[in-house]
Amino acid sequence: MGAHFDSVARSPGADDNASGVAATLEVARLITQRAERPAATMQFVGFNLEEIQDTLLHFKVGSKFYVDRLRDEGRRVAGALVFEMVGFTGRKQTVPAAVQLVKKVPQQGTFLAAVGDGDSGVLLQAMASAAEGIVELVSLAVPLKGWLVPDTRRSDNARFWDAGYPALMVTDTADLRNPHYHQASDTPDTLNYEFMARATEVVARCAWEVAR
């Protein structure tokens, strides 16, 4: 599991994506505090250069390098959980038209979203179970590795999908909710830390269930 640790120029990146990095570190702490050890190896990864780097639209660079190495080494991957902004809640929520056709989404931005592709059903089911009683979760399975809903491919999860690995993007839905996205106003005081804690707990439970 992991999160990108870069931000765009002139933005402090509190939600995008310091929130994801903090959540990754906290999941690692929660997992290692358990007396029992998981059957599978768990890796906690920080990805660099996720944001667009140049006019040629090079982005998700670090995760591509990481996924390419996994594939070259013939690693078996049960799943990847990618944090992409998990700290903001608000009254307004935008929903892409393609999603509205297939999924009922709350009008207030107080839920956590988990997005997987056609190979990520086990992860989506584990997330749904983990979220019960903790946070409202909206799960979405997108066909064709997300190409029909381009918003679902904007983070490092897409690199795993393209390599055939199950993966979820765990997110507060970024600029579909957060008006501070890629702005100088993306600062720590805009975040909902209780929501972050709940999202982190859910992912820790999900990760443990998949790896045990």
JSON list of C-alpha atoms in Angstrom, two decimals:
[
{"chain": "A", "resi": 1, "resn": "MET", "atom": "CA", "xyz": [0.00, 0.00, 0.00]},
{"chain": "A", "resi": 2, "resn": "GLY", "atom": "CA", "xyz": [1.15, 3.53, -0.52]},
{"chain": "A", "resi": 3, "resn": "ALA", "atom": "CA", "xyz": [0.68, 7.13, -1.55]},
{"chain": "A", "resi": 4, "resn": "HIS", "atom": "CA", "xyz": [2.48, 9.69, -3.66]},
{"chain": "A", "resi": 5, "resn": "PHE", "atom": "CA", "xyz": [4.47, 12.21, -1.65]},
{"chain": "A", "resi": 6, "resn": "ASP", "atom": "CA", "xyz": [4.93, 14.97, -4.23]},
{"chain": "A", "resi": 7, "resn": "SER", "atom": "CA", "xyz": [2.71, 18.01, -4.72]},
{"chain": "A", "resi": 8, "resn": "VAL", "atom": "CA", "xyz": [2.29, 20.58, -7.44]},
{"chain": "A", "resi": 9, "resn": "ALA", "atom": "CA", "xyz": [4.26, 23.82, -7.36]},
{"chain": "A", "resi": 10, "resn": "ARG", "atom": "CA", "xyz": [2.95, 26.53, -5.04]},
{"chain": "A", "resi": 11, "resn": "SER", "atom": "CA", "xyz": [0.63, 24.15, -3.19]},
{"chain": "A", "resi": 12, "resn": "PRO", "atom": "CA", "xyz": [1.46, 22.91, 0.32]},
{"chain": "A", "resi": 13, "resn": "GLY", "atom": "CA", "xyz": [-0.36, 19.68, -0.57]},
{"chain": "A", "resi": 14, "resn": "ALA", "atom": "CA", "xyz": [-1.98, 19.00, 2.80]},
{"chain": "A", "resi": 15, "resn": "ASP", "atom": "CA", "xyz": [-4.76, 16.89, 1.29]},
{"chain": "A", "resi": 16, "resn": "ASP", "atom": "CA", "xyz": [-2.91, 16.18, -1.96]},
{"chain": "A", "resi": 17, "resn": "ASN", "atom": "CA", "xyz": [-1.17, 14.18, -0.74]},
{"chain": "A", "resi": 18, "resn": "ALA", "atom": "CA", "xyz": [0.24, 14.60, 2.73]},
{"chain": "A", "resi": 19, "resn": "SER", "atom": "CA", "xyz": [-3.01, 13.09, 3.98]},
{"chain": "A", "resi": 20, "resn": "GLY", "atom": "CA", "xyz": [-2.30, 9.93, 1.98]},
{"chain": "A", "resi": 21, "resn": "VAL", "atom": "CA", "xyz": [1.29, 9.71, 3.20]},
{"chain": "A", "resi": 22, "resn": "ALA", "atom": "CA", "xyz": [0.21, 10.15, 6.82]},
{"chain": "A", "resi": 23, "resn": "ALA", "atom": "CA", "xyz": [-2.45, 7.48, 6.39]},
{"chain": "A", "resi": 24, "resn": "THR", "atom": "CA", "xyz": [0.10, 5.05, 4.91]},
{"chain": "A", "resi": 25, "resn": "LEU", "atom": "CA", "xyz": [2.45, 5.56, 7.85]},
{"chain": "A", "resi": 26, "resn": "GLU", "atom": "CA", "xyz": [-0.37, 5.12, 10.34]},
{"chain": "A", "resi": 27, "resn": "VAL", "atom": "CA", "xyz": [-1.54, 1.89, 8.69]},
{"chain": "A", "resi": 28, "resn": "ALA", "atom": "CA", "xyz": [2.03, 0.60, 8.96]},
{"chain": "A", "resi": 29, "resn": "ARG", "atom": "CA", "xyz": [2.03, 1.47, 12.67]},
{"chain": "A", "resi": 30, "resn": "LEU", "atom": "CA", "xyz": [-1.33, -0.21, 13.27]},
{"chain": "A", "resi": 31, "resn": "ILE", "atom": "CA", "xyz": [-0.30, -3.37, 11.44]},
{"chain": "A", "resi": 32, "resn": "THR", "atom": "CA", "xyz": [3.06, -3.72, 13.18]},
{"chain": "A", "resi": 33, "resn": "GLN", "atom": "CA", "xyz": [1.44, -3.27, 16.60]},
{"chain": "A", "resi": 34, "resn": "ARG", "atom": "CA", "xyz": [-0.49, -6.50, 16.14]},
{"chain": "A", "resi": 35, "resn": "ALA", "atom": "CA", "xyz": [0.86, -9.54, 17.96]},
{"chain": "A", "resi": 36, "resn": "GLU", "atom": "CA", "xyz": [-0.03, -11.76, 15.00]},
{"chain": "A", "resi": 37, "resn": "ARG", "atom": "CA", "xyz": [1.90, -11.52, 11.76]},
{"chain": "A", "resi": 38, "resn": "PRO", "atom": "CA", "xyz": [0.25, -11.65, 8.32]},
{"chain": "A", "resi": 39, "resn": "ALA", "atom": "CA", "xyz": [0.87, -14.58, 6.02]},
{"chain": "A", "resi": 40, "resn": "ALA", "atom": "CA", "xyz": [1.71, -12.30, 3.11]},
{"chain": "A", "resi": 41, "resn": "THR", "atom": "CA", "xyz": [4.49, -9.75, 2.88]},
{"chain": "A", "resi": 42, "resn": "MET", "atom": "CA", "xyz": [3.21, -6.19, 3.18]},
{"chain": "A", "resi": 43, "resn": "GLN", "atom": "CA", "xyz": [5.05, -3.26, 1.61]},
{"chain": "A", "resi": 44, "resn": "PHE", "atom": "CA", "xyz": [4.43, 0.39, 2.46]},
{"chain": "A", "resi": 45, "resn": "VAL", "atom": "CA", "xyz": [5.54, 2.60, -0.40]},
{"chain": "A", "resi": 46, "resn": "GLY", "atom": "CA", "xyz": [5.90, 6.30, -1.10]},
{"chain": "A", "resi": 47, "resn": "PHE", "atom": "CA", "xyz": [5.64, 7.17, -4.79]},
{"chain": "A", "resi": 48, "resn": "ASN", "atom": "CA", "xyz": [7.38, 10.22, -6.23]},
{"chain": "A", "resi": 49, "resn": "LEU", "atom": "CA", "xyz": [6.47, 12.21, -9.35]},
{"chain": "A", "resi": 50, "resn": "GLU", "atom": "CA", "xyz": [2.79, 11.34, -9.44]},
{"chain": "A", "resi": 51, "resn": "GLU", "atom": "CA", "xyz": [1.86, 14.86, -10.46]},
{"chain": "A", "resi": 52, "resn": "ILE", "atom": "CA", "xyz": [2.24, 16.00, -14.09]},
{"chain": "A", "resi": 53, "resn": "GLN", "atom": "CA", "xyz": [5.92, 16.80, -14.68]},
{"chain": "A", "resi": 54, "resn": "ASP", "atom": "CA", "xyz": [5.99, 18.52, -18.08]},
{"chain": "A", "resi": 55, "resn": "THR", "atom": "CA", "xyz": [4.02, 19.51, -21.15]},
{"chain": "A", "resi": 56, "resn": "LEU", "atom": "CA", "xyz": [4.28, 15.94, -22.44]},
{"chain": "A", "resi": 57, "resn": "LEU", "atom": "CA", "xyz": [2.05, 14.88, -19.53]},
{"chain": "A", "resi": 58, "resn": "HIS", "atom": "CA", "xyz": [4.56, 12.56, -17.90]},
{"chain": "A", "resi": 59, "resn": "PHE", "atom": "CA", "xyz": [3.12, 11.60, -14.53]},
{"chain": "A", "resi": 60, "resn": "LYS", "atom": "CA", "xyz": [2.73, 8.62, -12.17]},
{"chain": "A", "resi": 61, "resn": "VAL", "atom": "CA", "xyz": [6.46, 8.10, -12.78]},
{"chain": "A", "resi": 62, "resn": "GLY", "atom": "CA", "xyz": [7.44, 6.59, -9.43]},
{"chain": "A", "resi": 63, "resn": "SER", "atom": "CA", "xyz": [4.62, 4.07, -9.37]},
{"chain": "A", "resi": 64, "resn": "LYS", "atom": "CA", "xyz": [5.40, 2.98, -12.93]},
{"chain": "A", "resi": 65, "resn": "PHE", "atom": "CA", "xyz": [8.99, 2.27, -11.93]},
{"chain": "A", "resi": 66, "resn": "TYR", "atom": "CA", "xyz": [7.81, 0.32, -8.89]},
{"chain": "A", "resi": 67, "resn": "VAL", "atom": "CA", "xyz": [5.19, -1.72, -10.77]},
{"chain": "A", "resi": 68, "resn": "ASP", "atom": "CA", "xyz": [7.59, -2.46, -13.63]},
{"chain": "A", "resi": 69, "resn": "ARG", "atom": "CA", "xyz": [10.06, -3.86, -11.11]},
{"chain": "A", "resi": 70, "resn": "LEU", "atom": "CA", "xyz": [7.39, -6.02, -9.49]},
{"chain": "A", "resi": 71, "resn": "ARG", "atom": "CA", "xyz": [6.54, -7.45, -12.88]},
{"chain": "A", "resi": 72, "resn": "ASP", "atom": "CA", "xyz": [10.18, -7.96, -13.89]},
{"chain": "A", "resi": 73, "resn": "GLU", "atom": "CA", "xyz": [10.81, -9.85, -10.66]},
{"chain": "A", "resi": 74, "resn": "GLY", "atom": "CA", "xyz": [7.72, -12.00, -11.17]},
{"chain": "A", "resi": 75, "resn": "ARG", "atom": "CA", "xyz": [6.15, -10.94, -7.88]},
{"chain": "A", "resi": 76, "resn": "ARG", "atom": "CA", "xyz": [2.66, -12.13, -7.00]},
{"chain": "A", "resi": 77, "resn": "VAL", "atom": "CA", "xyz": [0.53, -9.23, -5.80]},
{"chain": "A", "resi": 78, "resn": "ALA", "atom": "CA", "xyz": [-2.68, -9.89, -3.87]},
{"chain": "A", "resi": 79, "resn": "GLY", "atom": "CA", "xyz": [-3.58, -6.23, -4.11]},
{"chain": "A", "resi": 80, "resn": "ALA", "atom": "CA", "xyz": [-2.50, -2.63, -3.82]},
{"chain": "A", "resi": 81, "resn": "LEU", "atom": "CA", "xyz": [-4.27, 0.00, -1.72]},
{"chain": "A", "resi": 82, "resn": "VAL", "atom": "CA", "xyz": [-3.41, 3.49, -2.91]},
{"chain": "A", "resi": 83, "resn": "PHE", "atom": "CA", "xyz": [-4.26, 6.54, -0.81]},
{"chain": "A", "resi": 84, "resn": "GLU", "atom": "CA", "xyz": [-5.12, 9.56, -2.99]},
{"chain": "A", "resi": 85, "resn": "MET", "atom": "CA", "xyz": [-6.30, 12.43, -0.79]},
{"chain": "A", "resi": 86, "resn": "VAL", "atom": "CA", "xyz": [-8.22, 11.22, 2.26]},
{"chain": "A", "resi": 87, "resn": "GLY", "atom": "CA", "xyz": [-8.51, 14.31, 4.45]},
{"chain": "A", "resi": 88, "resn": "PHE", "atom": "CA", "xyz": [-11.28, 16.57, 3.15]},
{"chain": "A", "resi": 89, "resn": "THR", "atom": "CA", "xyz": [-15.02, 16.56, 3.74]},
{"chain": "A", "resi": 90, "resn": "GLY", "atom": "CA", "xyz": [-17.52, 19.17, 2.62]},
{"chain": "A", "resi": 91, "resn": "ARG", "atom": "CA", "xyz": [-21.13, 19.92, 1.84]},
{"chain": "A", "resi": 92, "resn": "LYS", "atom": "CA", "xyz": [-20.72, 19.86, -1.93]},
{"chain": "A", "resi": 93, "resn": "GLN", "atom": "CA", "xyz": [-19.96, 16.78, -3.99]},
{"chain": "A", "resi": 94, "resn": "THR", "atom": "CA", "xyz": [-19.57, 16.56, -7.76]},
{"chain": "A", "resi": 95, "resn": "VAL", "atom": "CA", "xyz": [-20.17, 13.20, -9.44]},
{"chain": "A", "resi": 96, "resn": "PRO", "atom": "CA", "xyz": [-18.91, 12.41, -12.97]},
{"chain": "A", "resi": 97, "resn": "ALA", "atom": "CA", "xyz": [-21.76, 11.81, -15.40]},
{"chain": "A", "resi": 98, "resn": "ALA", "atom": "CA", "xyz": [-20.54, 8.30, -16.23]},
{"chain": "A", "resi": 99, "resn": "VAL", "atom": "CA", "xyz": [-20.65, 7.38, -12.54]},
{"chain": "A", "resi": 100, "resn": "GLN", "atom": "CA", "xyz": [-24.14, 8.83, -12.06]},
{"chain": "A", "resi": 101, "resn": "LEU", "atom": "CA", "xyz": [-25.45, 6.37, -14.63]},
{"chain": "A", "resi": 102, "resn": "VAL", "atom": "CA", "xyz": [-24.39, 3.32, -12.62]},
{"chain": "A", "resi": 103, "resn": "LYS", "atom": "CA", "xyz": [-24.00, 4.39, -9.00]},
{"chain": "A", "resi": 104, "resn": "LYS", "atom": "CA", "xyz": [-26.02, 6.36, -6.49]},
{"chain": "A", "resi": 105, "resn": "VAL", "atom": "CA", "xyz": [-23.59, 8.73, -4.79]},
{"chain": "A", "resi": 106, "resn": "PRO", "atom": "CA", "xyz": [-24.39, 10.95, -1.78]},
{"chain": "A", "resi": 107, "resn": "GLN", "atom": "CA", "xyz": [-24.75, 14.65, -2.50]},
{"chain": "A", "resi": 108, "resn": "GLN", "atom": "CA", "xyz": [-22.64, 15.64, 0.49]},
{"chain": "A", "resi": 109, "resn": "GLY", "atom": "CA", "xyz": [-18.91, 15.02, 0.46]},
{"chain": "A", "resi": 110, "resn": "THR", "atom": "CA", "xyz": [-18.64, 13.12, 3.71]},
{"chain": "A", "resi": 111, "resn": "PHE", "atom": "CA", "xyz": [-18.03, 9.61, 2.39]},
{"chain": "A", "resi": 112, "resn": "LEU", "atom": "CA", "xyz": [-14.89, 7.66, 1.55]},
{"chain": "A", "resi": 113, "resn": "ALA", "atom": "CA", "xyz": [-14.58, 6.27, -1.98]},
{"chain": "A", "resi": 114, "resn": "ALA", "atom": "CA", "xyz": [-12.87, 3.05, -3.04]},
{"chain": "A", "resi": 115, "resn": "VAL", "atom": "CA", "xyz": [-12.38, 2.56, -6.77]},
{"chain": "A", "resi": 116, "resn": "GLY", "atom": "CA", "xyz": [-11.22, -0.68, -8.35]},
{"chain": "A", "resi": 117, "resn": "ASP", "atom": "CA", "xyz": [-11.10, -2.21, -11.80]},
{"chain": "A", "resi": 118, "resn": "GLY", "atom": "CA", "xyz": [-12.58, -5.48, -12.99]},
{"chain": "A", "resi": 119, "resn": "ASP", "atom": "CA", "xyz": [-9.83, -7.52, -11.30]},
{"chain": "A", "resi": 120, "resn": "SER", "atom": "CA", "xyz": [-10.23, -5.86, -7.91]},
{"chain": "A", "resi": 121, "resn": "GLY", "atom": "CA", "xyz": [-13.47, -7.39, -6.66]},
{"chain": "A", "resi": 122, "resn": "VAL", "atom": "CA", "xyz": [-11.87, -9.14, -3.68]},
{"chain": "A", "resi": 123, "resn": "LEU", "atom": "CA", "xyz": [-10.33, -5.86, -2.52]},
{"chain": "A", "resi": 124, "resn": "LEU", "atom": "CA", "xyz": [-13.62, -3.98, -2.91]},
{"chain": "A", "resi": 125, "resn": "GLN", "atom": "CA", "xyz": [-15.42, -6.63, -0.89]},
{"chain": "A", "resi": 126, "resn": "ALA", "atom": "CA", "xyz": [-12.77, -6.50, 1.84]},
{"chain": "A", "resi": 127, "resn": "MET", "atom": "CA", "xyz": [-13.02, -2.70, 1.97]},
{"chain": "A", "resi": 128, "resn": "ALA", "atom": "CA", "xyz": [-16.80, -2.82, 2.26]},
{"chain": "A", "resi": 129, "resn": "SER", "atom": "CA", "xyz": [-16.58, -5.24, 5.18]},
{"chain": "A", "resi": 130, "resn": "ALA", "atom": "CA", "xyz": [-13.88, -3.18, 6.87]},
{"chain": "A", "resi": 131, "resn": "ALA", "atom": "CA", "xyz": [-15.88, 0.05, 6.57]},
{"chain": "A", "resi": 132, "resn": "GLU", "atom": "CA", "xyz": [-19.02, -1.23, 8.29]},
{"chain": "A", "resi": 133, "resn": "GLY", "atom": "CA", "xyz": [-19.80, 0.90, 11.32]},
{"chain": "A", "resi": 134, "resn": "ILE", "atom": "CA", "xyz": [-16.77, 3.15, 10.80]},
{"chain": "A", "resi": 135, "resn": "VAL", "atom": "CA", "xyz": [-17.25, 5.32, 7.72]},
{"chain": "A", "resi": 136, "resn": "GLU", "atom": "CA", "xyz": [-19.71, 5.63, 4.85]},
{"chain": "A", "resi": 137, "resn": "LEU", "atom": "CA", "xyz": [-18.06, 3.95, 1.88]},
{"chain": "A", "resi": 138, "resn": "VAL", "atom": "CA", "xyz": [-18.92, 4.33, -1.79]},
{"chain": "A", "resi": 139, "resn": "SER", "atom": "CA", "xyz": [-17.38, 1.48, -3.79]},
{"chain": "A", "resi": 140, "resn": "LEU", "atom": "CA", "xyz": [-17.03, 1.60, -7.54]},
{"chain": "A", "resi": 141, "resn": "ALA", "atom": "CA", "xyz": [-15.82, -1.09, -9.93]},
{"chain": "A", "resi": 142, "resn": "VAL", "atom": "CA", "xyz": [-14.89, 0.35, -13.31]},
{"chain": "A", "resi": 143, "resn": "PRO", "atom": "CA", "xyz": [-14.50, -1.77, -16.47]},
{"chain": "A", "resi": 144, "resn": "LEU", "atom": "CA", "xyz": [-11.66, -1.61, -18.97]},
{"chain": "A", "resi": 145, "resn": "LYS", "atom": "CA", "xyz": [-9.14, -0.51, -16.34]},
{"chain": "A", "resi": 146, "resn": "GLY", "atom": "CA", "xyz": [-10.98, 2.75, -15.87]},
{"chain": "A", "resi": 147, "resn": "TRP", "atom": "CA", "xyz": [-10.61, 4.13, -19.39]},
{"chain": "A", "resi": 148, "resn": "LEU", "atom": "CA", "xyz": [-14.36, 4.85, -19.62]},
{"chain": "A", "resi": 149, "resn": "VAL", "atom": "CA", "xyz": [-14.12, 7.01, -16.48]},
{"chain": "A", "resi": 150, "resn": "PRO", "atom": "CA", "xyz": [-10.78, 8.84, -16.83]},
{"chain": "A", "resi": 151, "resn": "ASP", "atom": "CA", "xyz": [-11.05, 10.42, -13.37]},
{"chain": "A", "resi": 152, "resn": "THR", "atom": "CA", "xyz": [-10.44, 6.96, -11.90]},
{"chain": "A", "resi": 153, "resn": "ARG", "atom": "CA", "xyz": [-7.03, 6.72, -13.60]},
{"chain": "A", "resi": 154, "resn": "ARG", "atom": "CA", "xyz": [-5.55, 9.96, -12.29]},
{"chain": "A", "resi": 155, "resn": "SER", "atom": "CA", "xyz": [-3.57, 8.35, -9.48]},
{"chain": "A", "resi": 156, "resn": "ASP", "atom": "CA", "xyz": [-1.00, 5.59, -9.02]},
{"chain": "A", "resi": 157, "resn": "ASN", "atom": "CA", "xyz": [-3.64, 2.85, -8.90]},
{"chain": "A", "resi": 158, "resn": "ALA", "atom": "CA", "xyz": [-3.79, 3.00, -12.70]},
{"chain": "A", "resi": 159, "resn": "ARG", "atom": "CA", "xyz": [-0.21, 1.71, -12.98]},
{"chain": "A", "resi": 160, "resn": "PHE", "atom": "CA", "xyz": [-1.22, -1.42, -11.07]},
{"chain": "A", "resi": 161, "resn": "TRP", "atom": "CA", "xyz": [-4.35, -1.90, -13.16]},
{"chain": "A", "resi": 162, "resn": "ASP", "atom": "CA", "xyz": [-2.38, -1.64, -16.39]},
{"chain": "A", "resi": 163, "resn": "ALA", "atom": "CA", "xyz": [0.01, -4.33, -15.16]},
{"chain": "A", "resi": 164, "resn": "GLY", "atom": "CA", "xyz": [-2.86, -6.66, -14.29]},
{"chain": "A", "resi": 165, "resn": "TYR", "atom": "CA", "xyz": [-2.59, -6.26, -10.51]},
{"chain": "A", "resi": 166, "resn": "PRO", "atom": "CA", "xyz": [-5.70, -5.72, -8.36]},
{"chain": "A", "resi": 167, "resn": "ALA", "atom": "CA", "xyz": [-5.68, -2.23, -6.85]},
{"chain": "A", "resi": 168, "resn": "LEU", "atom": "CA", "xyz": [-7.94, 0.29, -5.19]},
{"chain": "A", "resi": 169, "resn": "MET", "atom": "CA", "xyz": [-7.76, 4.05, -5.16]},
{"chain": "A", "resi": 170, "resn": "VAL", "atom": "CA", "xyz": [-8.92, 5.13, -1.71]},
{"chain": "A", "resi": 171, "resn": "THR", "atom": "CA", "xyz": [-9.92, 8.78, -1.87]},
{"chain": "A", "resi": 172, "resn": "ASP", "atom": "CA", "xyz": [-12.02, 11.69, -0.68]},
{"chain": "A", "resi": 173, "resn": "THR", "atom": "CA", "xyz": [-12.61, 12.24, -4.44]},
{"chain": "A", "resi": 174, "resn": "ALA", "atom": "CA", "xyz": [-10.09, 15.08, -4.79]},
{"chain": "A", "resi": 175, "resn": "ASP", "atom": "CA", "xyz": [-11.31, 18.10, -6.78]},
{"chain": "A", "resi": 176, "resn": "LEU", "atom": "CA", "xyz": [-14.77, 16.58, -7.07]},
{"chain": "A", "resi": 177, "resn": "ARG", "atom": "CA", "xyz": [-15.10, 17.76, -3.49]},
{"chain": "A", "resi": 178, "resn": "ASN", "atom": "CA", "xyz": [-12.10, 19.77, -2.35]},
{"chain": "A", "resi": 179, "resn": "PRO", "atom": "CA", "xyz": [-11.99, 23.39, -3.64]},
{"chain": "A", "resi": 180, "resn": "HIS", "atom": "CA", "xyz": [-8.38, 23.70, -2.46]},
{"chain": "A", "resi": 181, "resn": "TYR", "atom": "CA", "xyz": [-7.12, 21.05, -4.92]},
{"chain": "A", "resi": 182, "resn": "HIS", "atom": "CA", "xyz": [-3.76, 22.14, -6.39]},
{"chain": "A", "resi": 183, "resn": "GLN", "atom": "CA", "xyz": [-4.12, 25.54, -4.74]},
{"chain": "A", "resi": 184, "resn": "ALA", "atom": "CA", "xyz": [-2.02, 27.45, -2.23]},
{"chain": "A", "resi": 185, "resn": "SER", "atom": "CA", "xyz": [-4.97, 27.04, 0.14]},
{"chain": "A", "resi": 186, "resn": "ASP", "atom": "CA", "xyz": [-4.48, 23.24, 0.43]},
{"chain": "A", "resi": 187, "resn": "THR", "atom": "CA", "xyz": [-3.30, 23.64, 4.01]},
{"chain": "A", "resi": 188, "resn": "PRO", "atom": "CA", "xyz": [-3.56, 21.48, 7.16]},
{"chain": "A", "resi": 189, "resn": "ASP", "atom": "CA", "xyz": [-6.29, 23.62, 8.72]},
{"chain": "A", "resi": 190, "resn": "THR", "atom": "CA", "xyz": [-8.73, 22.63, 5.94]},
{"chain": "A", "resi": 191, "resn": "LEU", "atom": "CA", "xyz": [-8.63, 18.91, 6.77]},
{"chain": "A", "resi": 192, "resn": "ASN", "atom": "CA", "xyz": [-11.02, 16.74, 8.76]},
{"chain": "A", "resi": 193, "resn": "TYR", "atom": "CA", "xyz": [-8.73, 14.67, 10.96]},
{"chain": "A", "resi": 194, "resn": "GLU", "atom": "CA", "xyz": [-11.48, 12.50, 12.41]},
{"chain": "A", "resi": 195, "resn": "PHE", "atom": "CA", "xyz": [-12.43, 11.49, 8.87]},
{"chain": "A", "resi": 196, "resn": "MET", "atom": "CA", "xyz": [-8.78, 10.77, 8.10]},
{"chain": "A", "resi": 197, "resn": "ALA", "atom": "CA", "xyz": [-8.49, 8.56, 11.17]},
{"chain": "A", "resi": 198, "resn": "ARG", "atom": "CA", "xyz": [-11.59, 6.59, 10.20]},
{"chain": "A", "resi": 199, "resn": "ALA", "atom": "CA", "xyz": [-10.37, 6.15, 6.62]},
{"chain": "A", "resi": 200, "resn": "THR", "atom": "CA", "xyz": [-7.02, 4.95, 7.90]},
{"chain": "A", "resi": 201, "resn": "GLU", "atom": "CA", "xyz": [-8.61, 2.44, 10.27]},
{"chain": "A", "resi": 202, "resn": "VAL", "atom": "CA", "xyz": [-10.74, 1.05, 7.45]},
{"chain": "A", "resi": 203, "resn": "VAL", "atom": "CA", "xyz": [-7.76, 0.55, 5.15]},
{"chain": "A", "resi": 204, "resn": "ALA", "atom": "CA", "xyz": [-5.74, -1.05, 7.95]},
{"chain": "A", "resi": 205, "resn": "ARG", "atom": "CA", "xyz": [-8.55, -3.55, 8.52]},
{"chain": "A", "resi": 206, "resn": "CYS", "atom": "CA", "xyz": [-8.86, -4.22, 4.81]},
{"chain": "A", "resi": 207, "resn": "ALA", "atom": "CA", "xyz": [-5.12, -4.72, 4.38]},
{"chain": "A", "resi": 208, "resn": "TRP", "atom": "CA", "xyz": [-4.98, -7.12, 7.29]},
{"chain": "A", "resi": 209, "resn": "GLU", "atom": "CA", "xyz": [-7.88, -9.17, 5.95]},
{"chain": "A", "resi": 210, "resn": "VAL", "atom": "CA", "xyz": [-6.25, -9.49, 2.53]},
{"chain": "A", "resi": 211, "resn": "ALA", "atom": "CA", "xyz": [-2.79, -10.32, 3.88]},
{"chain": "A", "resi": 212, "resn": "ARG", "atom": "CA", "xyz": [-3.65, -12.66, 6.76]}
]
